[in-house]
Amino acid sequence: MAFKKNLHREVQSIFANHWNEREGSVVPTSENVRLGNDGVWLDATILYADIADSTKLVDNYHAHVAAEVYKAFLHCAAKIISSESGEITAYDGDRVMAVFIGKTKNTSAVRTALKINYAQSQIINPAISNQYPNSSIKLKHVCGIDTSKIFVARTGIRGANDLVWVGQAANYAAKLSALSESYPSRITEKVFNTMHSSVKTSTDGRPMWEKVIWNDMNKTIYRSTWRWVI
């Protein structure tokens, strides 16, 4: 009975207590946000990089093989994200979430996605083929990117908590990364309209992105199969 009462009391306090909100200029960590109703607003671009068909990989191959693919992809993605000044905020099984802020956040996030596509096709898959020449294993992935205001709060209990990223960009980026791997990079129209021309067209003037309607959300997005050489 005491346990139930405590849950009632804590839930009521979450809804009733005043929020302490502030604008942020850096990506916050758990140490910067209190566990109560405390939050930070950011102008941020969110990238999700997600392995496609990971269930088939786990079901059809030994666990250590699947783990090697996971590790190779997440290692390359993390290194590329960091090299483009992105902040890794979460790993969730076979995917990674990153936050980009600042004046060039959209360009940096998009270039990250194109570089991850290069790593997938030119580094990881050749390594898989070299190690397992008689296997049909082939890594596929999708990166989803959106930009918006994001509210960052800390959720959980003492000793077991993490930051939650609330806003359109976090939601849409995650949904875009779950679409078909036939196009490894997908971005929203807002990202496309504000990113630098260097990640819109190739050096010989060819468009790198295709404009389409995202039917599930009835929104215009852009998709690409292009790679950025590392």
Tab-separated table of C-alpha atoms in Angstrom:
chain	number	residue	atom	x	y	z
A	1	MET	CA	0.000	0.000	0.000
A	2	ALA	CA	2.847	2.403	0.858
A	3	PHE	CA	4.472	1.644	-2.503
A	4	LYS	CA	1.277	2.546	-4.370
A	5	LYS	CA	0.865	5.749	-2.346
A	6	ASN	CA	4.415	6.768	-3.157
A	7	LEU	CA	3.768	6.280	-6.882
A	8	HIS	CA	0.609	8.387	-6.657
A	9	ARG	CA	2.492	11.137	-4.829
A	10	GLU	CA	5.436	11.199	-7.236
A	11	VAL	CA	3.221	11.229	-10.343
A	12	GLN	CA	1.090	14.042	-8.937
A	13	SER	CA	4.200	16.083	-8.165
A	14	ILE	CA	5.511	15.607	-11.723
A	15	PHE	CA	2.328	17.121	-13.142
A	16	ALA	CA	1.861	19.791	-10.466
A	17	ASN	CA	5.380	21.142	-9.921
A	18	HIS	CA	6.605	24.238	-11.750
A	19	TRP	CA	9.172	23.701	-14.495
A	20	ASN	CA	12.543	25.402	-14.353
A	21	GLU	CA	13.314	26.111	-18.037
A	22	ARG	CA	16.323	27.808	-19.608
A	23	GLU	CA	17.908	28.270	-23.028
A	24	GLY	CA	21.012	26.217	-23.681
A	25	SER	CA	24.059	26.936	-25.810
A	26	VAL	CA	25.776	23.555	-25.342
A	27	VAL	CA	24.461	20.000	-25.422
A	28	PRO	CA	23.587	19.218	-21.795
A	29	THR	CA	24.649	16.130	-19.859
A	30	SER	CA	22.795	14.448	-17.010
A	31	GLU	CA	24.926	16.407	-14.549
A	32	ASN	CA	23.594	19.688	-15.999
A	33	VAL	CA	19.902	18.836	-15.604
A	34	ARG	CA	18.218	18.121	-12.270
A	35	LEU	CA	16.013	15.065	-11.833
A	36	GLY	CA	12.969	17.171	-10.936
A	37	ASN	CA	11.018	19.359	-13.374
A	38	ASP	CA	14.130	20.954	-14.826
A	39	GLY	CA	14.751	21.371	-18.552
A	40	VAL	CA	16.912	22.990	-21.219
A	41	TRP	CA	15.768	24.329	-24.595
A	42	LEU	CA	18.089	23.847	-27.578
A	43	ASP	CA	18.005	24.778	-31.247
A	44	ALA	CA	19.246	21.407	-32.426
A	45	THR	CA	19.549	19.047	-35.341
A	46	ILE	CA	19.044	15.392	-34.512
A	47	LEU	CA	20.548	12.461	-36.402
A	48	TYR	CA	19.627	8.820	-35.936
A	49	ALA	CA	21.783	6.179	-37.603
A	50	ASP	CA	20.084	2.777	-37.580
A	51	ILE	CA	21.085	-0.656	-38.877
A	52	ALA	CA	18.393	-2.040	-41.199
A	53	ASP	CA	17.100	-5.621	-40.923
A	54	SER	CA	19.044	-6.235	-37.718
A	55	THR	CA	16.471	-8.869	-36.702
A	56	LYS	CA	17.413	-10.984	-39.747
A	57	LEU	CA	21.058	-10.595	-38.836
A	58	VAL	CA	20.447	-11.804	-35.279
A	59	ASP	CA	18.140	-14.641	-36.370
A	60	ASN	CA	20.384	-16.023	-39.120
A	61	TYR	CA	23.903	-15.668	-37.755
A	62	HIS	CA	25.835	-16.453	-34.600
A	63	ALA	CA	25.546	-13.796	-31.892
A	64	HIS	CA	29.224	-12.879	-32.101
A	65	VAL	CA	28.901	-12.195	-35.851
A	66	ALA	CA	25.917	-9.907	-35.291
A	67	ALA	CA	27.810	-8.217	-32.466
A	68	GLU	CA	30.784	-7.615	-34.772
A	69	VAL	CA	28.532	-5.936	-37.350
A	70	TYR	CA	26.901	-3.826	-34.640
A	71	LYS	CA	30.263	-2.814	-33.222
A	72	ALA	CA	31.769	-1.976	-36.617
A	73	PHE	CA	28.808	0.183	-37.645
A	74	LEU	CA	28.437	2.000	-34.338
A	75	HIS	CA	32.198	2.561	-34.091
A	76	CYS	CA	32.357	4.176	-37.533
A	77	ALA	CA	29.190	6.182	-36.944
A	78	ALA	CA	30.431	7.453	-33.590
A	79	LYS	CA	33.835	8.462	-34.959
A	80	ILE	CA	32.249	10.287	-37.893
A	81	ILE	CA	29.726	12.046	-35.648
A	82	SER	CA	32.512	13.254	-33.378
A	83	SER	CA	34.635	14.397	-36.331
A	84	GLU	CA	31.711	16.592	-37.453
A	85	SER	CA	31.309	18.139	-33.961
A	86	GLY	CA	28.183	16.151	-33.151
A	87	GLU	CA	27.428	14.948	-29.630
A	88	ILE	CA	26.418	11.317	-29.158
A	89	THR	CA	23.482	11.262	-26.752
A	90	ALA	CA	22.325	7.642	-26.812
A	91	TYR	CA	22.991	4.138	-28.074
A	92	ASP	CA	19.936	1.938	-28.449
A	93	GLY	CA	20.850	-1.558	-29.570
A	94	ASP	CA	21.644	-1.176	-33.261
A	95	ARG	CA	21.333	2.594	-33.542
A	96	VAL	CA	22.938	5.776	-32.318
A	97	MET	CA	21.447	9.219	-31.691
A	98	ALA	CA	23.459	12.403	-32.111
A	99	VAL	CA	22.812	16.111	-31.574
A	100	PHE	CA	24.316	18.951	-33.595
A	101	ILE	CA	24.090	22.600	-32.588
A	102	GLY	CA	25.493	25.881	-33.897
A	103	LYS	CA	25.266	27.784	-37.165
A	104	THR	CA	26.334	24.857	-39.380
A	105	LYS	CA	24.436	22.114	-37.540
A	106	ASN	CA	22.363	21.016	-40.544
A	107	THR	CA	25.309	20.879	-42.923
A	108	SER	CA	27.395	18.963	-40.376
A	109	ALA	CA	24.626	16.453	-39.675
A	110	VAL	CA	23.975	15.844	-43.376
A	111	ARG	CA	27.674	15.442	-44.149
A	112	THR	CA	27.808	12.954	-41.266
A	113	ALA	CA	25.044	10.872	-42.859
A	114	LEU	CA	26.814	10.875	-46.238
A	115	LYS	CA	30.092	9.857	-44.580
A	116	ILE	CA	28.367	7.036	-42.684
A	117	ASN	CA	27.052	5.805	-46.033
A	118	TYR	CA	30.621	5.837	-47.351
A	119	ALA	CA	31.857	3.888	-44.316
A	120	GLN	CA	29.086	1.321	-44.742
A	121	SER	CA	29.803	0.623	-48.409
A	122	GLN	CA	33.550	1.211	-48.647
A	123	ILE	CA	34.871	0.127	-45.228
A	124	ILE	CA	32.473	-2.113	-43.288
A	125	ASN	CA	30.963	-4.312	-46.016
A	126	PRO	CA	34.353	-5.003	-47.650
A	127	ALA	CA	35.676	-6.009	-44.205
A	128	ILE	CA	32.699	-8.328	-43.695
A	129	SER	CA	33.284	-9.952	-47.100
A	130	ASN	CA	36.964	-10.375	-46.343
A	131	GLN	CA	36.320	-11.992	-42.957
A	132	TYR	CA	33.346	-14.127	-44.041
A	133	PRO	CA	33.840	-14.795	-47.788
A	134	ASN	CA	31.246	-17.583	-47.900
A	135	SER	CA	28.560	-15.536	-46.183
A	136	SER	CA	25.847	-13.307	-47.656
A	137	ILE	CA	26.047	-10.832	-44.765
A	138	LYS	CA	25.693	-7.259	-45.959
A	139	LEU	CA	25.242	-4.277	-43.684
A	140	LYS	CA	22.420	-1.918	-44.584
A	141	HIS	CA	21.469	1.207	-42.687
A	142	VAL	CA	19.441	4.417	-42.702
A	143	CYS	CA	20.203	7.866	-41.285
A	144	GLY	CA	17.322	10.199	-40.468
A	145	ILE	CA	17.800	13.919	-39.768
A	146	ASP	CA	15.505	16.738	-38.650
A	147	THR	CA	15.951	20.095	-36.933
A	148	SER	CA	13.760	21.969	-34.427
A	149	LYS	CA	13.577	23.330	-30.919
A	150	ILE	CA	14.260	20.487	-28.461
A	151	PHE	CA	13.382	20.342	-24.773
A	152	VAL	CA	15.862	18.273	-22.767
A	153	ALA	CA	14.782	16.874	-19.402
A	154	ARG	CA	16.083	14.220	-17.066
A	155	THR	CA	13.894	11.181	-16.473
A	156	GLY	CA	14.006	8.058	-14.332
A	157	ILE	CA	14.874	7.560	-10.666
A	158	ARG	CA	17.953	8.181	-8.582
A	159	GLY	CA	20.655	5.766	-9.642
A	160	ALA	CA	18.889	4.886	-12.907
A	161	ASN	CA	18.142	7.914	-15.073
A	162	ASP	CA	18.938	9.541	-18.377
A	163	LEU	CA	18.082	12.536	-20.517
A	164	VAL	CA	14.955	12.586	-22.667
A	165	TRP	CA	14.889	14.672	-25.848
A	166	VAL	CA	11.413	16.040	-26.509
A	167	GLY	CA	10.579	17.715	-29.810
A	168	GLN	CA	9.789	17.274	-33.468
A	169	ALA	CA	13.390	16.728	-34.565
A	170	ALA	CA	13.967	13.786	-32.220
A	171	ASN	CA	10.682	12.165	-33.218
A	172	TYR	CA	10.966	12.689	-36.973
A	173	ALA	CA	14.648	11.746	-37.187
A	174	ALA	CA	13.902	8.445	-35.456
A	175	LYS	CA	10.959	7.734	-37.780
A	176	LEU	CA	13.000	8.588	-40.882
A	177	SER	CA	15.756	6.185	-39.813
A	178	ALA	CA	13.169	3.381	-39.712
A	179	LEU	CA	12.220	3.759	-43.399
A	180	SER	CA	13.491	1.571	-46.240
A	181	GLU	CA	17.239	1.160	-46.546
A	182	SER	CA	16.955	1.684	-50.324
A	183	TYR	CA	17.863	5.316	-49.496
A	184	PRO	CA	20.444	5.410	-46.696
A	185	SER	CA	20.001	9.157	-45.991
A	186	ARG	CA	16.715	10.964	-45.419
A	187	ILE	CA	16.254	14.533	-44.225
A	188	THR	CA	13.315	16.875	-43.693
A	189	GLU	CA	12.608	19.853	-45.924
A	190	LYS	CA	13.635	22.236	-43.145
A	191	VAL	CA	17.084	20.643	-42.999
A	192	PHE	CA	17.449	20.734	-46.784
A	193	ASN	CA	16.460	24.397	-47.032
A	194	THR	CA	19.037	25.509	-44.458
A	195	MET	CA	22.047	23.329	-45.259
A	196	HIS	CA	25.019	24.468	-47.358
A	197	SER	CA	25.020	23.981	-51.122
A	198	SER	CA	28.114	21.760	-50.810
A	199	VAL	CA	25.954	18.944	-49.438
A	200	LYS	CA	23.112	19.565	-51.916
A	201	THR	CA	24.937	19.131	-55.226
A	202	SER	CA	28.093	17.341	-56.325
A	203	THR	CA	31.200	19.133	-57.505
A	204	ASP	CA	30.046	18.634	-61.114
A	205	GLY	CA	26.623	20.120	-60.386
A	206	ARG	CA	24.520	16.970	-60.071
A	207	PRO	CA	21.760	17.033	-57.407
A	208	MET	CA	22.498	14.687	-54.518
A	209	TRP	CA	18.936	14.606	-53.154
A	210	GLU	CA	15.544	13.562	-54.454
A	211	LYS	CA	12.440	15.422	-53.259
A	212	VAL	CA	9.542	13.125	-52.302
A	213	ILE	CA	6.407	13.073	-50.149
A	214	TRP	CA	6.640	11.164	-46.878
A	215	ASN	CA	3.193	9.594	-47.118
A	216	ASP	CA	2.951	8.446	-43.500
A	217	MET	CA	3.396	12.015	-42.265
A	218	ASN	CA	2.202	13.871	-45.387
A	219	LYS	CA	5.409	15.908	-45.426
A	220	THR	CA	8.049	16.755	-48.004
A	221	ILE	CA	11.400	15.099	-47.375
A	222	TYR	CA	14.598	14.520	-49.317
A	223	ARG	CA	16.385	11.198	-49.797
A	224	SER	CA	19.822	10.283	-51.084
A	225	THR	CA	22.100	7.378	-51.945
A	226	TRP	CA	25.179	9.608	-52.243
A	227	ARG	CA	28.362	9.163	-50.253
A	228	TRP	CA	30.908	11.657	-48.915
A	229	VAL	CA	34.448	10.351	-49.221
A	230	ILE	CA	36.225	10.130	-45.874
